[in-house]
PDB file of C-alpha atoms (C1' of nucleotides) in Angstrom:
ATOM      1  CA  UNK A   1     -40.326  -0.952 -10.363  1.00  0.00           C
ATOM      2  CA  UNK A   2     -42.521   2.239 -10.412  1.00  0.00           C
ATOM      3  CA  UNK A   3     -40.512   5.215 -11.456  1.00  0.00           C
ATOM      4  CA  UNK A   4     -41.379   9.088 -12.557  1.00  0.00           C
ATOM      5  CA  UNK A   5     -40.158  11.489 -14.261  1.00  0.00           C
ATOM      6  CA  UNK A   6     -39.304  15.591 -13.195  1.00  0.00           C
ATOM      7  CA  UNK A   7     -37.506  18.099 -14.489  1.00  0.00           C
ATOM      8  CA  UNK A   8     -34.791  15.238 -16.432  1.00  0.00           C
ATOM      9  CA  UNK A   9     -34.746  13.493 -13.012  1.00  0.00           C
ATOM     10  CA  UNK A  10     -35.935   9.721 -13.000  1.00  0.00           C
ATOM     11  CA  UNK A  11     -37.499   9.465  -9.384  1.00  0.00           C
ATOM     12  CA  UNK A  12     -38.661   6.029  -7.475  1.00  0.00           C
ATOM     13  CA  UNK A  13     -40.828   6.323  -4.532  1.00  0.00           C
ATOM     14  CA  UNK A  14     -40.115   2.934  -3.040  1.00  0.00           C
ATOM     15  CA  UNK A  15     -36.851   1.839  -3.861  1.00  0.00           C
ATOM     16  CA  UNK A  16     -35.818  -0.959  -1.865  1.00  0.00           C
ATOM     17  CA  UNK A  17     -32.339   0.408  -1.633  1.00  0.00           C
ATOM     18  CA  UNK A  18     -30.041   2.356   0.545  1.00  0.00           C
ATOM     19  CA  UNK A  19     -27.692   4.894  -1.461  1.00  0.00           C
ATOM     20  CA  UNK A  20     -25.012   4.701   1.678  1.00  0.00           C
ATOM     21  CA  UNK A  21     -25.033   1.243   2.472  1.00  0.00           C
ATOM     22  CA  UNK A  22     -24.875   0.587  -1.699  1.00  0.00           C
ATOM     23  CA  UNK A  23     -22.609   3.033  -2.764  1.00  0.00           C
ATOM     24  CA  UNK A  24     -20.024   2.564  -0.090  1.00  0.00           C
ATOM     25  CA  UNK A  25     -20.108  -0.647   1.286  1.00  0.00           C
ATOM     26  CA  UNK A  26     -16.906  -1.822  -0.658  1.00  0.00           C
ATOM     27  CA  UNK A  27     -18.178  -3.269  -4.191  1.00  0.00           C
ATOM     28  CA  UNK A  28     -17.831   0.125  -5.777  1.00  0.00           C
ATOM     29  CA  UNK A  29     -14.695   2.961  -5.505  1.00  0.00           C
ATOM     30  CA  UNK A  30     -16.190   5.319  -7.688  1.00  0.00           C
ATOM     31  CA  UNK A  31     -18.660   6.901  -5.813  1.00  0.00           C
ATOM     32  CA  UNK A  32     -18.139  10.163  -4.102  1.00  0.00           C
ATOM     33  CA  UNK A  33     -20.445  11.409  -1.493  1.00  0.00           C
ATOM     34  CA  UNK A  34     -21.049  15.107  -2.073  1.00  0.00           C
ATOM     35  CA  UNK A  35     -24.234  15.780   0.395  1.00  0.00           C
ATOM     36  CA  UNK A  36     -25.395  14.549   3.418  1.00  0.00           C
ATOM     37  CA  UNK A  37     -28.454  16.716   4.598  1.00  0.00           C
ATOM     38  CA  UNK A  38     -31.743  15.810   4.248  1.00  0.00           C
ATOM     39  CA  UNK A  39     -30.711  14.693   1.098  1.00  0.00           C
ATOM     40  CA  UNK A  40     -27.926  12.300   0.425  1.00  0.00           C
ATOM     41  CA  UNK A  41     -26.124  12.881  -2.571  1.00  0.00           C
ATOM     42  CA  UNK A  42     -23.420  10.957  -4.873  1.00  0.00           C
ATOM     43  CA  UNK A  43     -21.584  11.209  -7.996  1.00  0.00           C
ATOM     44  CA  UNK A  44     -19.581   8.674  -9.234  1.00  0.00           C
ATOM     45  CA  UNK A  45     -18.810   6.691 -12.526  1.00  0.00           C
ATOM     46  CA  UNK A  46     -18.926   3.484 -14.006  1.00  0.00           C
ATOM     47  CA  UNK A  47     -16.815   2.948 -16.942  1.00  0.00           C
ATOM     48  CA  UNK A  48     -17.113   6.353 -18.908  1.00  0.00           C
ATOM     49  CA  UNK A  49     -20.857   7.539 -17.681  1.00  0.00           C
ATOM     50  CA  UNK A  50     -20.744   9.486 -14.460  1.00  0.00           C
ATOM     51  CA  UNK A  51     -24.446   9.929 -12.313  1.00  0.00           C
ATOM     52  CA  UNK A  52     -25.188  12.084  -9.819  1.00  0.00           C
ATOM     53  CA  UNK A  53     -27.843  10.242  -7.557  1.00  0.00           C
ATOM     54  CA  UNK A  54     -29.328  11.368  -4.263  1.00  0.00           C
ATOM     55  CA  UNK A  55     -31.701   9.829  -1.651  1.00  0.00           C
ATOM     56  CA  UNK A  56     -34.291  11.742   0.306  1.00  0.00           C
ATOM     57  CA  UNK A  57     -34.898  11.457   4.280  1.00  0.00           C
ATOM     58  CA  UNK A  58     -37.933   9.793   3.115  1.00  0.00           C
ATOM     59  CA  UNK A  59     -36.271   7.148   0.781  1.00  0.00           C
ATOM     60  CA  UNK A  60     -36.918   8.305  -2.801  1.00  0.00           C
ATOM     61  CA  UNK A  61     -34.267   7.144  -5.332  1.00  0.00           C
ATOM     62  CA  UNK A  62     -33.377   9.983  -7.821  1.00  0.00           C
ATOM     63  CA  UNK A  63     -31.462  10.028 -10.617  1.00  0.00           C
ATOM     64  CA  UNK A  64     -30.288  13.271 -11.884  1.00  0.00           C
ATOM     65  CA  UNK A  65     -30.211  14.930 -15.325  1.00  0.00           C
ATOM     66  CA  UNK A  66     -31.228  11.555 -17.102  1.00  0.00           C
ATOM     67  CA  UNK A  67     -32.984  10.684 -20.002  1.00  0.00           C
ATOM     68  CA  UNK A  68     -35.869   8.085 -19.908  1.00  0.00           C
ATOM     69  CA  UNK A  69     -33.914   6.437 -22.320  1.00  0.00           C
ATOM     70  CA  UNK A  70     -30.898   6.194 -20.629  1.00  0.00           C
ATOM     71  CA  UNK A  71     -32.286   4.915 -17.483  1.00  0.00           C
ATOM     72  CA  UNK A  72     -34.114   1.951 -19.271  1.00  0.00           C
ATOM     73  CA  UNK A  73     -30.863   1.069 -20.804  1.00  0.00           C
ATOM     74  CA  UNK A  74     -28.304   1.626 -18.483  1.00  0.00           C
ATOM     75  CA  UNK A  75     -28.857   2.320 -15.141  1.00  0.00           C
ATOM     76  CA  UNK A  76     -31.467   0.124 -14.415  1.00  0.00           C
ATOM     77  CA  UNK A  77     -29.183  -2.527 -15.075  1.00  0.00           C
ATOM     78  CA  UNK A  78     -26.491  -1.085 -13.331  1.00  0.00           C
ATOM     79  CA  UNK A  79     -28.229  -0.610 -10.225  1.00  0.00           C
ATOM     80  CA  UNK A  80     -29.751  -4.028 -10.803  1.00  0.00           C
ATOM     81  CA  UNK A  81     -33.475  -2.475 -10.512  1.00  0.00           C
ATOM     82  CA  UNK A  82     -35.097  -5.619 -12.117  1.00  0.00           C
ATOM     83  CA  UNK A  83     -34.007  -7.684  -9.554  1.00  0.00           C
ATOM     84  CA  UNK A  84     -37.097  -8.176  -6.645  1.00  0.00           C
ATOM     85  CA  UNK A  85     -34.830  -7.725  -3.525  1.00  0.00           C
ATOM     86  CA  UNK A  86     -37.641  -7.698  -1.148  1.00  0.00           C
ATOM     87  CA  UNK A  87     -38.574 -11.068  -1.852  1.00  0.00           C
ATOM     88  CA  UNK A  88     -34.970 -12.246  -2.238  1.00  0.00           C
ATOM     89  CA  UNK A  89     -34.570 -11.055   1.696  1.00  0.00           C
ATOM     90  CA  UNK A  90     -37.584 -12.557   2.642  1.00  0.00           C
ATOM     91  CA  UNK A  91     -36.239 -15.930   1.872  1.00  0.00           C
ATOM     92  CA  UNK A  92     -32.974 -14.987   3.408  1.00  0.00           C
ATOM     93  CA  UNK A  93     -34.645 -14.378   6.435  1.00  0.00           C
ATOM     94  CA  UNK A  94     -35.329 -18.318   7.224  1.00  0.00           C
ATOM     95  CA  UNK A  95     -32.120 -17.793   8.746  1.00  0.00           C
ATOM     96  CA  UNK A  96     -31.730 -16.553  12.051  1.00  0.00           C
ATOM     97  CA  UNK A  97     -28.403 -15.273  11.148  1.00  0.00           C
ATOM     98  CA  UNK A  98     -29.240 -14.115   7.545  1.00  0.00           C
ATOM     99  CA  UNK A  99     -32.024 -12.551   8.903  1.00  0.00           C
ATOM    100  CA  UNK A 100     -30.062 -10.263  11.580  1.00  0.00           C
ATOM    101  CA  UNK A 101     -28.137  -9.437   8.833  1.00  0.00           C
ATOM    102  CA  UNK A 102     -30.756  -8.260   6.356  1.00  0.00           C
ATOM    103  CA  UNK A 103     -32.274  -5.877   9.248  1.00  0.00           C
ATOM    104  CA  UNK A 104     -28.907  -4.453   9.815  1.00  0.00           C
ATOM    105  CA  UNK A 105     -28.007  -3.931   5.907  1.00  0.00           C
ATOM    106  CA  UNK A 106     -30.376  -4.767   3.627  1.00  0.00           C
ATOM    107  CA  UNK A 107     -30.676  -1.632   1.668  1.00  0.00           C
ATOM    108  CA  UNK A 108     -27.680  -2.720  -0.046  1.00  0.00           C
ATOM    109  CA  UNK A 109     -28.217  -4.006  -4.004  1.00  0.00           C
ATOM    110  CA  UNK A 110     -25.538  -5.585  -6.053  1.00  0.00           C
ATOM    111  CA  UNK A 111     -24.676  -3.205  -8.766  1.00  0.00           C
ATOM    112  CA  UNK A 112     -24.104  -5.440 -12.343  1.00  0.00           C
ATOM    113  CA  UNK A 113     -20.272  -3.135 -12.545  1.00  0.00           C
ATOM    114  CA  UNK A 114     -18.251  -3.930 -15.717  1.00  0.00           C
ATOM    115  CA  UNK A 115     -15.922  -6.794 -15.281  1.00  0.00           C
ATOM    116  CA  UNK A 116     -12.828  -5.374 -16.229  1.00  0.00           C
ATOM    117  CA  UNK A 117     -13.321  -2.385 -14.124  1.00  0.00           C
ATOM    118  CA  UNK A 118     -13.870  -4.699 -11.104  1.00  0.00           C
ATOM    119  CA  UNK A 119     -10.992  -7.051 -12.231  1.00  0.00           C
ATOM    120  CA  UNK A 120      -8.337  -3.755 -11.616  1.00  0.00           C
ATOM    121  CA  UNK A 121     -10.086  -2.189  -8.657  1.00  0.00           C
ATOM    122  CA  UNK A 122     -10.524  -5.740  -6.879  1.00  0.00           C
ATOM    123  CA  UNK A 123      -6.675  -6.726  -7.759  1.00  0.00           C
ATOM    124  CA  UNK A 124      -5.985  -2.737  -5.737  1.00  0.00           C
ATOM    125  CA  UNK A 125      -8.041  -4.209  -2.752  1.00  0.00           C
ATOM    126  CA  UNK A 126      -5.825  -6.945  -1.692  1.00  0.00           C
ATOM    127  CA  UNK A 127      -4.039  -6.449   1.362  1.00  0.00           C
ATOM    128  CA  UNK A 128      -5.437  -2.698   1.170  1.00  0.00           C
ATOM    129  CA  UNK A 129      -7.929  -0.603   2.577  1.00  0.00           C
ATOM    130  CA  UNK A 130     -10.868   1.209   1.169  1.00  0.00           C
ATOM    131  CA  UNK A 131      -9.546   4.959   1.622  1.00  0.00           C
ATOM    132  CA  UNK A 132      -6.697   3.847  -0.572  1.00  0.00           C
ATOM    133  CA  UNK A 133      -8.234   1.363  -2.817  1.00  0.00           C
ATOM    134  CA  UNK A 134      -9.847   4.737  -3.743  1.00  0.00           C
ATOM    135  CA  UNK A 135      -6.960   6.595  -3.599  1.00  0.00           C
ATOM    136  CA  UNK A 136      -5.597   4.599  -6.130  1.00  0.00           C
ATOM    137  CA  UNK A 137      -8.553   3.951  -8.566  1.00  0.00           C
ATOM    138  CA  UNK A 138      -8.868   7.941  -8.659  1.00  0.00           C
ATOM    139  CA  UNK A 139      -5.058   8.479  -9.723  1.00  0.00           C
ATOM    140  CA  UNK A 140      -5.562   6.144 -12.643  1.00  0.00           C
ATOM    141  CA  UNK A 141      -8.815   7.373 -13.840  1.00  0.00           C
ATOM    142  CA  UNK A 142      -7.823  10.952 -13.517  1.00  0.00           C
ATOM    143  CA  UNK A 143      -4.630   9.649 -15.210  1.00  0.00           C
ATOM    144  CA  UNK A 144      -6.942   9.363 -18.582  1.00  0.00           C
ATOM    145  CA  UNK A 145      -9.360  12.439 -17.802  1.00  0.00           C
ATOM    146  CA  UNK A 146     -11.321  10.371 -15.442  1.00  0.00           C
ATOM    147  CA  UNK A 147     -11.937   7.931 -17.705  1.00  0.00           C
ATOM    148  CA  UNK A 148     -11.568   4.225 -16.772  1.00  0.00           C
ATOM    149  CA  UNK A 149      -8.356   2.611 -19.236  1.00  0.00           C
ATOM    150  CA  UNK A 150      -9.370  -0.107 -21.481  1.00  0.00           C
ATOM    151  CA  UNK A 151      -7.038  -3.005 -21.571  1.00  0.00           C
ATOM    152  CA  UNK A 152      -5.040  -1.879 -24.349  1.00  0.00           C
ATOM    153  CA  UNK A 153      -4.548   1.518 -22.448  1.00  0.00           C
ATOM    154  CA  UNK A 154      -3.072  -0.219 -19.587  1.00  0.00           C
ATOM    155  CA  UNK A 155      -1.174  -2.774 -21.247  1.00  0.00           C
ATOM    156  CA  UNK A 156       1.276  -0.162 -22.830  1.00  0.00           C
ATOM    157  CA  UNK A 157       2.490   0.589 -19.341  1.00  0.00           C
ATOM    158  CA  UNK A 158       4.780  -0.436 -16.884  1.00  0.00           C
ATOM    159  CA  UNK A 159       5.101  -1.260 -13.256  1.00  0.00           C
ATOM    160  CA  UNK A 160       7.846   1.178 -13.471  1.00  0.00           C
ATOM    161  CA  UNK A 161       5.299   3.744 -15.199  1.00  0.00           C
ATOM    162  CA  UNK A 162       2.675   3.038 -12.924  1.00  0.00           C
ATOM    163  CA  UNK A 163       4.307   4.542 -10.058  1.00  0.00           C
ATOM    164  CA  UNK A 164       1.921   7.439 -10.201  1.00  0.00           C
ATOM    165  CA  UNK A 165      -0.794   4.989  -8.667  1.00  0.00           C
ATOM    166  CA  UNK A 166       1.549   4.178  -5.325  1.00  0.00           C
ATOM    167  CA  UNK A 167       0.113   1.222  -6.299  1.00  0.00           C
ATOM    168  CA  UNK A 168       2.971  -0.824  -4.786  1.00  0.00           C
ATOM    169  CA  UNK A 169       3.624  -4.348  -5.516  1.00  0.00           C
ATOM    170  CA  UNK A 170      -0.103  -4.840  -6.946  1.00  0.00           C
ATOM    171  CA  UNK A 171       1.095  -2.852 -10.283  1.00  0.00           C
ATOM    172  CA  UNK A 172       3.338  -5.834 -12.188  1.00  0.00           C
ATOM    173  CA  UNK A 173      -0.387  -7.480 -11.304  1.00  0.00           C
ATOM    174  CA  UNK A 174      -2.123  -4.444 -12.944  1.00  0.00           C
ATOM    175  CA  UNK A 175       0.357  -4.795 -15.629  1.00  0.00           C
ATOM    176  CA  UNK A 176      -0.230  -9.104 -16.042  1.00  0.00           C
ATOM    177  CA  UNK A 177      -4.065  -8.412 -16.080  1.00  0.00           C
ATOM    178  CA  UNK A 178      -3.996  -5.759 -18.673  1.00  0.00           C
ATOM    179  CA  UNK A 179      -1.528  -7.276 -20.893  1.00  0.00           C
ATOM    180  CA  UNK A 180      -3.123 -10.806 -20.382  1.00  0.00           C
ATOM    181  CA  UNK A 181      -6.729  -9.067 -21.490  1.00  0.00           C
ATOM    182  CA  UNK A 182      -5.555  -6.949 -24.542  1.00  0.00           C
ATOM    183  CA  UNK A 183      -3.566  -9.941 -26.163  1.00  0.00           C
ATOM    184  CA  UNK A 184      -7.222 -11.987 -25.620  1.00  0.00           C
ATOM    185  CA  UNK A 185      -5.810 -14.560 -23.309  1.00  0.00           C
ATOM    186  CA  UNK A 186      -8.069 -13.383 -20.762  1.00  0.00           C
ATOM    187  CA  UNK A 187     -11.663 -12.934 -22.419  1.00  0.00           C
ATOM    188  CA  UNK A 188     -13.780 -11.925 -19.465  1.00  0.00           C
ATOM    189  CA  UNK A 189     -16.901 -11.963 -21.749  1.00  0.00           C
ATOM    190  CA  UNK A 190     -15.881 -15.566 -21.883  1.00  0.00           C
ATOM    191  CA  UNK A 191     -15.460 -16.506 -18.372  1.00  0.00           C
ATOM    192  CA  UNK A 192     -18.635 -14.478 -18.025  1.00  0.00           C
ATOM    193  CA  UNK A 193     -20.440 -17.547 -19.314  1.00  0.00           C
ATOM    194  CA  UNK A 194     -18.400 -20.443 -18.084  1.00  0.00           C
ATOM    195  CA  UNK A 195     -19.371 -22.791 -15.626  1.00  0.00           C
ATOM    196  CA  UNK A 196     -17.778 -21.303 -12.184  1.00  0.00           C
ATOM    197  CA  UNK A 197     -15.134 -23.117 -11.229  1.00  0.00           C
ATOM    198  CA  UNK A 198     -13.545 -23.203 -14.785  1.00  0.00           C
ATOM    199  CA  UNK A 199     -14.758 -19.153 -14.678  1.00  0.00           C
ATOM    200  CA  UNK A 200     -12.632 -19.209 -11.148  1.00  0.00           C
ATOM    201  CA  UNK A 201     -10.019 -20.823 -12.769  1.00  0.00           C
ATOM    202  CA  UNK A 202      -9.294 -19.203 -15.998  1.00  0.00           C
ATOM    203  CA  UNK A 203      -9.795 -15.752 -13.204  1.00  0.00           C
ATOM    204  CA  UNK A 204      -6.651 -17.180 -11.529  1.00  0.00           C
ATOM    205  CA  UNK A 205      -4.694 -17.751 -14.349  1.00  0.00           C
ATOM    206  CA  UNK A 206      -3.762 -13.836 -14.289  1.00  0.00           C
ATOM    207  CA  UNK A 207      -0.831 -12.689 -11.466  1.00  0.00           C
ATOM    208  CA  UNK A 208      -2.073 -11.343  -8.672  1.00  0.00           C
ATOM    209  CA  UNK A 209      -5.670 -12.954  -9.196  1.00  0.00           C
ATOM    210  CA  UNK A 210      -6.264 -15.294  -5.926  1.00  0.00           C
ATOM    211  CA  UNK A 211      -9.588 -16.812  -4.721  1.00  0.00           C
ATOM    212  CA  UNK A 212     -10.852 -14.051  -2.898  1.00  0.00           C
ATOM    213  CA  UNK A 213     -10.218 -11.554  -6.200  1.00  0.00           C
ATOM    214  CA  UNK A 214     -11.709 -14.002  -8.058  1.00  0.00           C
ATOM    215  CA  UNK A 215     -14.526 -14.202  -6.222  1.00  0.00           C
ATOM    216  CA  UNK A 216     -15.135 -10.789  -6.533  1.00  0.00           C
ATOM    217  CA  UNK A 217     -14.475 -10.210 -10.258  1.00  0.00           C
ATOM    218  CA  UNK A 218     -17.650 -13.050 -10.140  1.00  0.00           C
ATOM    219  CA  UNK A 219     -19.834 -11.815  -8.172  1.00  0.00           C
ATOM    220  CA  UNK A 220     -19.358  -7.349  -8.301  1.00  0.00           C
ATOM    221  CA  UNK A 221     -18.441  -7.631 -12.322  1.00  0.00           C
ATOM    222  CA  UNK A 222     -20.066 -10.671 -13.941  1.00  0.00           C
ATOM    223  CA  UNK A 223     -23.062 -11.025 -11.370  1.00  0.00           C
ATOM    224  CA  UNK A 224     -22.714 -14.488 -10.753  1.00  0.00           C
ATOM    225  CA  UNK A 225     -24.932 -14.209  -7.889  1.00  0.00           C
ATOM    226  CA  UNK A 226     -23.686 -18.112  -6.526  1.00  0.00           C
ATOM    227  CA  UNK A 227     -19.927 -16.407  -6.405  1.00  0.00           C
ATOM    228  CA  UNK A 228     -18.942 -16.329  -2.187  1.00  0.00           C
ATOM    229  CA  UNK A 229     -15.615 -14.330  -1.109  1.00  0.00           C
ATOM    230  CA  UNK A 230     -14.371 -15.343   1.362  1.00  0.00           C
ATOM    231  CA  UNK A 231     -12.179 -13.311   3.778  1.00  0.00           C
ATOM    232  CA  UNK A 232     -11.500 -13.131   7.540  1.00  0.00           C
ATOM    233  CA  UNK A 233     -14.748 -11.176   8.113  1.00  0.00           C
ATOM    234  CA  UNK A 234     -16.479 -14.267   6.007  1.00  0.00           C
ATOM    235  CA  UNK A 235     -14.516 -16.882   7.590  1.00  0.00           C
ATOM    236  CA  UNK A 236     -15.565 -15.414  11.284  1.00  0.00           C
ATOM    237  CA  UNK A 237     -19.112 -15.762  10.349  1.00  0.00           C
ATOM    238  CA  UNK A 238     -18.841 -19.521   8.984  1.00  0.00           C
ATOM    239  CA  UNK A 239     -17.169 -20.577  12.010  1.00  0.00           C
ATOM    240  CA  UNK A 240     -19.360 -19.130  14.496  1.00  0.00           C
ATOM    241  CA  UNK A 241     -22.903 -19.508  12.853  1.00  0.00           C
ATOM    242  CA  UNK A 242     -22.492 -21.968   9.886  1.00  0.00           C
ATOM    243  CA  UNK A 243     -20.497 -24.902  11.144  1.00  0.00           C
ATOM    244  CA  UNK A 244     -22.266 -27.671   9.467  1.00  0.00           C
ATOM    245  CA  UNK A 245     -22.010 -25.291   6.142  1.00  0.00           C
ATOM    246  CA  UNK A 246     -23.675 -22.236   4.746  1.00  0.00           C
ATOM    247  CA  UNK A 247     -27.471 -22.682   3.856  1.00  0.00           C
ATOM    248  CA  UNK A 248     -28.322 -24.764   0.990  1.00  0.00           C
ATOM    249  CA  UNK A 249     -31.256 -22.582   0.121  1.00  0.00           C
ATOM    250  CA  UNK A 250     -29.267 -19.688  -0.434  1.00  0.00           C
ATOM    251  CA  UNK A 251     -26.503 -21.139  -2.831  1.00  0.00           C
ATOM    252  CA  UNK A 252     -27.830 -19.833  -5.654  1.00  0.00           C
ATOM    253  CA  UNK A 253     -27.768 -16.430  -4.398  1.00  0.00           C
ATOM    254  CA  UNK A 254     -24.936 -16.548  -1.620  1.00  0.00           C
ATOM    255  CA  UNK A 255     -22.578 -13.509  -2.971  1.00  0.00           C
ATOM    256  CA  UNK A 256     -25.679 -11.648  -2.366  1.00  0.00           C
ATOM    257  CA  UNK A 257     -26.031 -12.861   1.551  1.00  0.00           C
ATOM    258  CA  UNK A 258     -22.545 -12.713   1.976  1.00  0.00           C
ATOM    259  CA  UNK A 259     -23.027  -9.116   1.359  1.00  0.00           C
ATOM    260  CA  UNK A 260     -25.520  -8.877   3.996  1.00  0.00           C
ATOM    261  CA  UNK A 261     -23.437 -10.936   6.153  1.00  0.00           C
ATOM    262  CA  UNK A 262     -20.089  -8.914   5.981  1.00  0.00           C
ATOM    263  CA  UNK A 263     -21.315  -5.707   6.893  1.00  0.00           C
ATOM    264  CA  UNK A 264     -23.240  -7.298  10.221  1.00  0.00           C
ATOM    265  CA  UNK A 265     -20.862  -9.126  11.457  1.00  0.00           C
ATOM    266  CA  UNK A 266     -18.320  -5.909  10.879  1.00  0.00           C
ATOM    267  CA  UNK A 267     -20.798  -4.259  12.547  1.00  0.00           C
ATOM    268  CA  UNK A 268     -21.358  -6.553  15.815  1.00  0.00           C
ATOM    269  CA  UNK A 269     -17.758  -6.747  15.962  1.00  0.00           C
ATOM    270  CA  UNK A 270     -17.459  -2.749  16.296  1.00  0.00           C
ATOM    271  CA  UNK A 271     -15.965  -2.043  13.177  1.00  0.00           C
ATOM    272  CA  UNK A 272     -18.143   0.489  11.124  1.00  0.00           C
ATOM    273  CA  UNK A 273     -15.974   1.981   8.461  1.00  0.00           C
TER     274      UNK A 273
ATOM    275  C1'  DC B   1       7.801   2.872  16.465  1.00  0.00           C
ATOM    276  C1'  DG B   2       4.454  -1.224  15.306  1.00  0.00           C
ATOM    277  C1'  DC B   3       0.081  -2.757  13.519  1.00  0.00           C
ATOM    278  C1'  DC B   4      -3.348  -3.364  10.152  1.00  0.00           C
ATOM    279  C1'  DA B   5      -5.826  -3.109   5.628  1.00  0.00           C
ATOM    280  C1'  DG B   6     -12.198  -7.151   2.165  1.00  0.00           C
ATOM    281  C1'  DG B   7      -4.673 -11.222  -0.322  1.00  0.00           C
ATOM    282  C1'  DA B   8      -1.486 -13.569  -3.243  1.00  0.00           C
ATOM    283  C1'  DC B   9       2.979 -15.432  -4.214  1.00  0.00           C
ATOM    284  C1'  DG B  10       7.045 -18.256  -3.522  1.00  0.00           C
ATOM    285  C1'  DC B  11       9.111 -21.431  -1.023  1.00  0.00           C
ATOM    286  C1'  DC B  12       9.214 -24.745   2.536  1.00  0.00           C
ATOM    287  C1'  DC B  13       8.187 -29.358   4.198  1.00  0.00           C
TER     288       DC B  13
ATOM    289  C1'  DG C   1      -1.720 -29.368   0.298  1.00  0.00           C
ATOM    290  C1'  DG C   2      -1.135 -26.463   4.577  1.00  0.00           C
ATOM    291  C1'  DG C   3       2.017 -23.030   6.993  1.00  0.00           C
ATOM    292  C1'  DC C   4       4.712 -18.779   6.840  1.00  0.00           C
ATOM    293  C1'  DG C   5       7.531 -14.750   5.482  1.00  0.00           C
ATOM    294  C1'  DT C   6       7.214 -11.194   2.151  1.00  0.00           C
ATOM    295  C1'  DC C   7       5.335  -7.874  -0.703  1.00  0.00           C
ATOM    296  C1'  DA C   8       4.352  -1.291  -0.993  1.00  0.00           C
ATOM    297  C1'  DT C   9       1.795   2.201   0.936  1.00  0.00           C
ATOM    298  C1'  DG C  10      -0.559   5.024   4.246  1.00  0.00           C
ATOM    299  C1'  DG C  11      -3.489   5.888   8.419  1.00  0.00           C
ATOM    300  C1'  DC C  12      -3.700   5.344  13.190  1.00  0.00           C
TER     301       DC C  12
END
DNA sequence: CGCCAGGACGCCC
DNA sequence: GGGCGTCATGGC
């Protein structure tokens, strides 16, 4: 990872990573896209650190108004920097499917997001689409000065006070997850570290939380790179190119390919949004 | 008006 | 353990 530093920006020349097809391919709802001319531009938040990041014609990666310091310690993990995607595509591209798929989208990285973040913005997704996923995620943040709640934060409320969000019948889930979390019986640092399935299950012990959620909480806020959602996009693709089962070689980092996978087959199928 | 959106629950058998 | 209606909300 070669970077440089300019005028407080952090700058890599060869990235290995495209800001739209990361930033808005539906791990993320934070990101706002406030350019699009020769240089693509975004501002967004994670937790309580916002970024503005942009992406020349050309490819450069820069970070804006960052210290060395910070970059080392934070975003480099958060845009998973350390990670050698060019080789992990490589391997993907033994298969002929996987392969397609990494041509069509494989500028995207898996951001390492925080898991409780991605616990509330992935129990929003279900049954829901991206516009107002975002919708939603941006009345509650703005709801503490664009701040993401902690658990406790959320806990003290109410599906009844939550009706702000328009959340609809996901909130009494918002609710179980938060209260669930600030009492300790959920300890995502925990599940973090478990061995998946018993990390899937303790996931599903909280309302609202179903295998696909799961899944997602795994993979988008806990990296667990082996973590596959599954959803009718997903399911297409198994049936029509993996019938004897998804390629053994690429268990380990499947959530990753599935990534690659989703968008193509979206893509193939005429659906671009 | 009906249909769908990166699902999960409750109830049925 | 699989099948099916239901659950809010908003865009098309």
């Amino acid at each position: 990872m070669d970077y440089s530093i300019k005028n407080k920006n952090i700058i890599l020349s060869e990235p290995d990573l495209d800001l739209d097809e990361t930033l808005d391919c539906g791990q993320a709802f934070r990101w706002k896209k406030i350019s699009s001319d020769y240089e693509c531009t975004y501002t967004g938040r994670f937790l309580n650190d916002s970024l503005t990041v942009s992406q020349t014609s050309r490819g450069c990666f820069i970070l804006h108004d960052v210290t060395e310091e910070e970059f080392l310690g934070k975003w480099v993990d958060y845009f998973d920097l350390g990670t050698d995607y060019t080789e992990l595509k490589r391997q993907f591209s033994e298969d002929e499917t996987l392969s397609k798929a990494c041509n069509f989208a494989g500028g995207i990285r898996l951001l390492r997001q925080n898991s409780w973040e991605c616990l509330i913005s992935f129990i929003i997704s279900q049954n829901n689409n991206i516009p107002r996923i975002k919708g939603i995620i941006d009345r509650l943040c703005e709801h503490y000065d664009d701040r993401f709640p902690e658990a406790e934060e959320l806990a003290a409320e109410t599906p009844d006070s939550l009706t702000y969000l328009r959340s609809g019948f996901r909130a009494k889930y918002l609710c179980d997850a938060a209260s669930r979390t600030a009492q300790g019986l959920t300890d995502l640092n925990a599940i973090a570290a478990m061995p998946i399935d018993e990390a899937r299950s303790a996931l599903k012990a909280i309302k609202g939380v179903g295998p696909k959620v799961a899944e997602c909480v795994l993979l988008f806020g806990m990296h667990r790179t082996e973590a596959f959602p599954v959803d009718v996009w997903i399911k297409r693709v198994l049936a029509e190119y993996y019938p004897n089962g998804f390629p053994a070689f690429a268990a380990q980092n499947a959530g990753i390919a599935q990534q690659y996978l989703f968008h193509y087959i979206r893509s193939i199928s005429g659906r671009t949004e």
